[in-house]
């Protein structure tokens, strides 16, 4: 079944990874996002795995290397969000989205999700395997320097 993410506030680190793994995400216009791990001496491995396929290498390097916070409209431009709405409209928009999904046939929804994910590049599982092969543990790893 499709996964719908509702963001009302902040989504940092693992919260942003969950958002990136969702099929459809709706957030309030004042929501804030970020991957601050690098500022704490950590590598955002799981978040990188979830985000990279969604936002692409350029945006991923920007947010992963800087650790900067960004707003909902930036997240929408990066393709992390399907829709940005006013806080008062969030619940109604999420409910409308779910109602639209419930009109679809379950088998057709599942097949469509698989097709889109297959056509979009490496699967999340393949990216996790790559992370582990590169020395990531599946959790945030310590940052090592190559000076």
PDB file of C-alpha atoms in Angstrom:
ATOM      1  CA  UNK A   1       0.000   0.000   0.000  1.00  0.00           C
ATOM      2  CA  UNK A   2       1.150   3.552  -0.602  1.00  0.00           C
ATOM      3  CA  UNK A   3       2.740   5.400   2.293  1.00  0.00           C
ATOM      4  CA  UNK A   4       1.573   8.963   2.968  1.00  0.00           C
ATOM      5  CA  UNK A   5       3.701  11.204   5.169  1.00  0.00           C
ATOM      6  CA  UNK A   6       2.216  14.185   7.020  1.00  0.00           C
ATOM      7  CA  UNK A   7       4.718  16.799   8.252  1.00  0.00           C
ATOM      8  CA  UNK A   8       3.654  19.398  10.775  1.00  0.00           C
ATOM      9  CA  UNK A   9       6.807  20.856  12.312  1.00  0.00           C
ATOM     10  CA  UNK A  10      10.383  19.651  11.975  1.00  0.00           C
ATOM     11  CA  UNK A  11      11.819  16.631  10.142  1.00  0.00           C
ATOM     12  CA  UNK A  12      15.519  16.188  10.852  1.00  0.00           C
ATOM     13  CA  UNK A  13      17.805  13.192  10.366  1.00  0.00           C
ATOM     14  CA  UNK A  14      15.768   9.998  10.649  1.00  0.00           C
ATOM     15  CA  UNK A  15      12.536  11.991  10.346  1.00  0.00           C
ATOM     16  CA  UNK A  16      13.690  13.289   6.983  1.00  0.00           C
ATOM     17  CA  UNK A  17      14.719   9.765   5.956  1.00  0.00           C
ATOM     18  CA  UNK A  18      11.187   8.516   6.702  1.00  0.00           C
ATOM     19  CA  UNK A  19       9.748  11.400   4.694  1.00  0.00           C
ATOM     20  CA  UNK A  20      12.031  10.598   1.745  1.00  0.00           C
ATOM     21  CA  UNK A  21      11.000   6.941   1.817  1.00  0.00           C
ATOM     22  CA  UNK A  22       7.277   7.785   1.678  1.00  0.00           C
ATOM     23  CA  UNK A  23       5.342   7.722  -1.585  1.00  0.00           C
ATOM     24  CA  UNK A  24       3.426  10.948  -1.037  1.00  0.00           C
ATOM     25  CA  UNK A  25       4.347  13.662   1.472  1.00  0.00           C
ATOM     26  CA  UNK A  26       2.365  16.712   2.501  1.00  0.00           C
ATOM     27  CA  UNK A  27       3.808  19.389   4.797  1.00  0.00           C
ATOM     28  CA  UNK A  28       2.817  22.700   6.274  1.00  0.00           C
ATOM     29  CA  UNK A  29       4.409  25.779   4.748  1.00  0.00           C
ATOM     30  CA  UNK A  30       6.272  26.449   8.003  1.00  0.00           C
ATOM     31  CA  UNK A  31       7.767  22.950   8.306  1.00  0.00           C
ATOM     32  CA  UNK A  32      11.561  22.764   8.643  1.00  0.00           C
ATOM     33  CA  UNK A  33      13.898  20.045   7.367  1.00  0.00           C
ATOM     34  CA  UNK A  34      17.550  19.158   7.705  1.00  0.00           C
ATOM     35  CA  UNK A  35      20.260  16.533   7.904  1.00  0.00           C
ATOM     36  CA  UNK A  36      22.522  18.018  10.626  1.00  0.00           C
ATOM     37  CA  UNK A  37      24.586  14.855  11.266  1.00  0.00           C
ATOM     38  CA  UNK A  38      27.771  16.236   9.674  1.00  0.00           C
ATOM     39  CA  UNK A  39      27.734  19.138  12.150  1.00  0.00           C
ATOM     40  CA  UNK A  40      27.823  16.562  14.946  1.00  0.00           C
ATOM     41  CA  UNK A  41      30.727  14.619  13.451  1.00  0.00           C
ATOM     42  CA  UNK A  42      28.463  11.898  12.063  1.00  0.00           C
ATOM     43  CA  UNK A  43      27.677  10.548   8.612  1.00  0.00           C
ATOM     44  CA  UNK A  44      23.989  10.585   7.709  1.00  0.00           C
ATOM     45  CA  UNK A  45      24.178   7.136   6.118  1.00  0.00           C
ATOM     46  CA  UNK A  46      20.548   5.983   6.422  1.00  0.00           C
ATOM     47  CA  UNK A  47      19.251   9.442   5.556  1.00  0.00           C
ATOM     48  CA  UNK A  48      21.556   9.593   2.543  1.00  0.00           C
ATOM     49  CA  UNK A  49      20.258   6.219   1.379  1.00  0.00           C
ATOM     50  CA  UNK A  50      16.641   7.354   1.642  1.00  0.00           C
ATOM     51  CA  UNK A  51      17.156  10.841   0.221  1.00  0.00           C
ATOM     52  CA  UNK A  52      19.529  10.293  -2.670  1.00  0.00           C
ATOM     53  CA  UNK A  53      17.061   8.527  -4.928  1.00  0.00           C
ATOM     54  CA  UNK A  54      14.498  11.230  -4.258  1.00  0.00           C
ATOM     55  CA  UNK A  55      16.498  14.447  -4.471  1.00  0.00           C
ATOM     56  CA  UNK A  56      19.474  13.590  -6.677  1.00  0.00           C
ATOM     57  CA  UNK A  57      23.187  13.976  -6.126  1.00  0.00           C
ATOM     58  CA  UNK A  58      23.430  17.776  -6.310  1.00  0.00           C
ATOM     59  CA  UNK A  59      20.766  18.484  -3.695  1.00  0.00           C
ATOM     60  CA  UNK A  60      21.936  15.534  -1.566  1.00  0.00           C
ATOM     61  CA  UNK A  61      25.489  16.849  -1.441  1.00  0.00           C
ATOM     62  CA  UNK A  62      24.188  20.311  -0.560  1.00  0.00           C
ATOM     63  CA  UNK A  63      22.074  19.233   2.416  1.00  0.00           C
ATOM     64  CA  UNK A  64      24.304  16.360   3.586  1.00  0.00           C
ATOM     65  CA  UNK A  65      27.582  18.313   3.489  1.00  0.00           C
ATOM     66  CA  UNK A  66      26.287  21.600   4.909  1.00  0.00           C
ATOM     67  CA  UNK A  67      23.847  20.217   7.475  1.00  0.00           C
ATOM     68  CA  UNK A  68      21.780  23.339   6.827  1.00  0.00           C
ATOM     69  CA  UNK A  69      18.104  23.660   7.624  1.00  0.00           C
ATOM     70  CA  UNK A  70      15.676  24.308   4.796  1.00  0.00           C
ATOM     71  CA  UNK A  71      12.012  25.108   4.491  1.00  0.00           C
ATOM     72  CA  UNK A  72       9.039  23.344   2.978  1.00  0.00           C
ATOM     73  CA  UNK A  73       9.217  25.137  -0.360  1.00  0.00           C
ATOM     74  CA  UNK A  74      12.881  24.113  -0.763  1.00  0.00           C
ATOM     75  CA  UNK A  75      11.910  20.544   0.180  1.00  0.00           C
ATOM     76  CA  UNK A  76       9.176  20.645  -2.454  1.00  0.00           C
ATOM     77  CA  UNK A  77      11.661  21.849  -5.104  1.00  0.00           C
ATOM     78  CA  UNK A  78      13.935  18.944  -4.120  1.00  0.00           C
ATOM     79  CA  UNK A  79      11.023  16.534  -4.697  1.00  0.00           C
ATOM     80  CA  UNK A  80      10.814  15.542  -1.035  1.00  0.00           C
ATOM     81  CA  UNK A  81       7.257  16.853  -0.819  1.00  0.00           C
ATOM     82  CA  UNK A  82       4.242  16.330  -3.023  1.00  0.00           C
ATOM     83  CA  UNK A  83       2.439  19.339  -1.613  1.00  0.00           C
ATOM     84  CA  UNK A  84       2.958  22.298   0.724  1.00  0.00           C
ATOM     85  CA  UNK A  85      -0.163  23.633   2.439  1.00  0.00           C
ATOM     86  CA  UNK A  86      -1.200  26.095   5.121  1.00  0.00           C
ATOM     87  CA  UNK A  87      -1.199  24.626   8.641  1.00  0.00           C
ATOM     88  CA  UNK A  88      -5.005  24.856   8.848  1.00  0.00           C
ATOM     89  CA  UNK A  89      -5.356  22.884   5.592  1.00  0.00           C
ATOM     90  CA  UNK A  90      -2.970  20.025   6.413  1.00  0.00           C
ATOM     91  CA  UNK A  91      -5.454  17.479   7.774  1.00  0.00           C
ATOM     92  CA  UNK A  92      -7.992  18.075   5.002  1.00  0.00           C
ATOM     93  CA  UNK A  93      -5.319  17.717   2.306  1.00  0.00           C
ATOM     94  CA  UNK A  94      -3.931  14.501   3.793  1.00  0.00           C
ATOM     95  CA  UNK A  95      -7.455  13.072   4.148  1.00  0.00           C
ATOM     96  CA  UNK A  96      -8.211  14.001   0.509  1.00  0.00           C
ATOM     97  CA  UNK A  97      -5.015  12.290  -0.629  1.00  0.00           C
ATOM     98  CA  UNK A  98      -5.868   9.132   1.295  1.00  0.00           C
ATOM     99  CA  UNK A  99      -9.437   9.166  -0.052  1.00  0.00           C
ATOM    100  CA  UNK A 100      -8.038   9.380  -3.594  1.00  0.00           C
ATOM    101  CA  UNK A 101      -5.706   6.436  -2.895  1.00  0.00           C
ATOM    102  CA  UNK A 102      -8.560   4.362  -1.495  1.00  0.00           C
ATOM    103  CA  UNK A 103     -10.350   4.691  -4.847  1.00  0.00           C
ATOM    104  CA  UNK A 104      -7.571   2.683  -6.483  1.00  0.00           C
ATOM    105  CA  UNK A 105      -7.440  -1.105  -6.737  1.00  0.00           C
ATOM    106  CA  UNK A 106      -4.960  -2.514  -4.184  1.00  0.00           C
ATOM    107  CA  UNK A 107      -3.208  -4.751  -6.739  1.00  0.00           C
ATOM    108  CA  UNK A 108      -2.935  -1.908  -9.259  1.00  0.00           C
ATOM    109  CA  UNK A 109      -1.549   0.419  -6.583  1.00  0.00           C
ATOM    110  CA  UNK A 110       1.090  -2.147  -5.575  1.00  0.00           C
ATOM    111  CA  UNK A 111       2.079  -2.847  -9.181  1.00  0.00           C
ATOM    112  CA  UNK A 112       2.295   0.878  -9.960  1.00  0.00           C
ATOM    113  CA  UNK A 113       4.525   1.518  -6.920  1.00  0.00           C
ATOM    114  CA  UNK A 114       6.846  -1.327  -7.971  1.00  0.00           C
ATOM    115  CA  UNK A 115       6.990  -0.077 -11.554  1.00  0.00           C
ATOM    116  CA  UNK A 116       7.812   3.508 -10.579  1.00  0.00           C
ATOM    117  CA  UNK A 117      10.487   2.374  -8.131  1.00  0.00           C
ATOM    118  CA  UNK A 118      12.050  -0.006 -10.683  1.00  0.00           C
ATOM    119  CA  UNK A 119      12.157   2.706 -13.329  1.00  0.00           C
ATOM    120  CA  UNK A 120      13.598   5.259 -10.898  1.00  0.00           C
ATOM    121  CA  UNK A 121      16.969   3.563 -10.331  1.00  0.00           C
ATOM    122  CA  UNK A 122      18.477   1.490  -7.529  1.00  0.00           C
ATOM    123  CA  UNK A 123      16.040   0.260  -4.910  1.00  0.00           C
ATOM    124  CA  UNK A 124      16.251   1.338  -1.292  1.00  0.00           C
ATOM    125  CA  UNK A 125      17.541  -2.156  -0.429  1.00  0.00           C
ATOM    126  CA  UNK A 126      20.297  -1.852  -3.070  1.00  0.00           C
ATOM    127  CA  UNK A 127      21.321   1.550  -1.693  1.00  0.00           C
ATOM    128  CA  UNK A 128      21.434   0.104   1.852  1.00  0.00           C
ATOM    129  CA  UNK A 129      23.724  -2.699   0.592  1.00  0.00           C
ATOM    130  CA  UNK A 130      25.979  -0.063  -0.977  1.00  0.00           C
ATOM    131  CA  UNK A 131      26.036   1.888   2.302  1.00  0.00           C
ATOM    132  CA  UNK A 132      27.028  -1.212   4.256  1.00  0.00           C
ATOM    133  CA  UNK A 133      29.690  -2.139   1.699  1.00  0.00           C
ATOM    134  CA  UNK A 134      31.131   1.366   2.091  1.00  0.00           C
ATOM    135  CA  UNK A 135      31.492   0.845   5.841  1.00  0.00           C
ATOM    136  CA  UNK A 136      28.157   2.254   7.036  1.00  0.00           C
ATOM    137  CA  UNK A 137      26.488   0.182   9.724  1.00  0.00           C
ATOM    138  CA  UNK A 138      22.931   1.047   8.823  1.00  0.00           C
ATOM    139  CA  UNK A 139      23.055   3.632  11.599  1.00  0.00           C
ATOM    140  CA  UNK A 140      24.939   6.895  11.691  1.00  0.00           C
ATOM    141  CA  UNK A 141      28.649   6.115  11.490  1.00  0.00           C
ATOM    142  CA  UNK A 142      31.484   8.185  12.895  1.00  0.00           C
ATOM    143  CA  UNK A 143      33.035  10.614  10.452  1.00  0.00           C
ATOM    144  CA  UNK A 144      36.549   9.681   9.407  1.00  0.00           C
ATOM    145  CA  UNK A 145      38.991  12.056   7.801  1.00  0.00           C
ATOM    146  CA  UNK A 146      41.268  11.300   4.854  1.00  0.00           C
ATOM    147  CA  UNK A 147      43.807  14.071   5.487  1.00  0.00           C
TER     148      UNK A 147
END
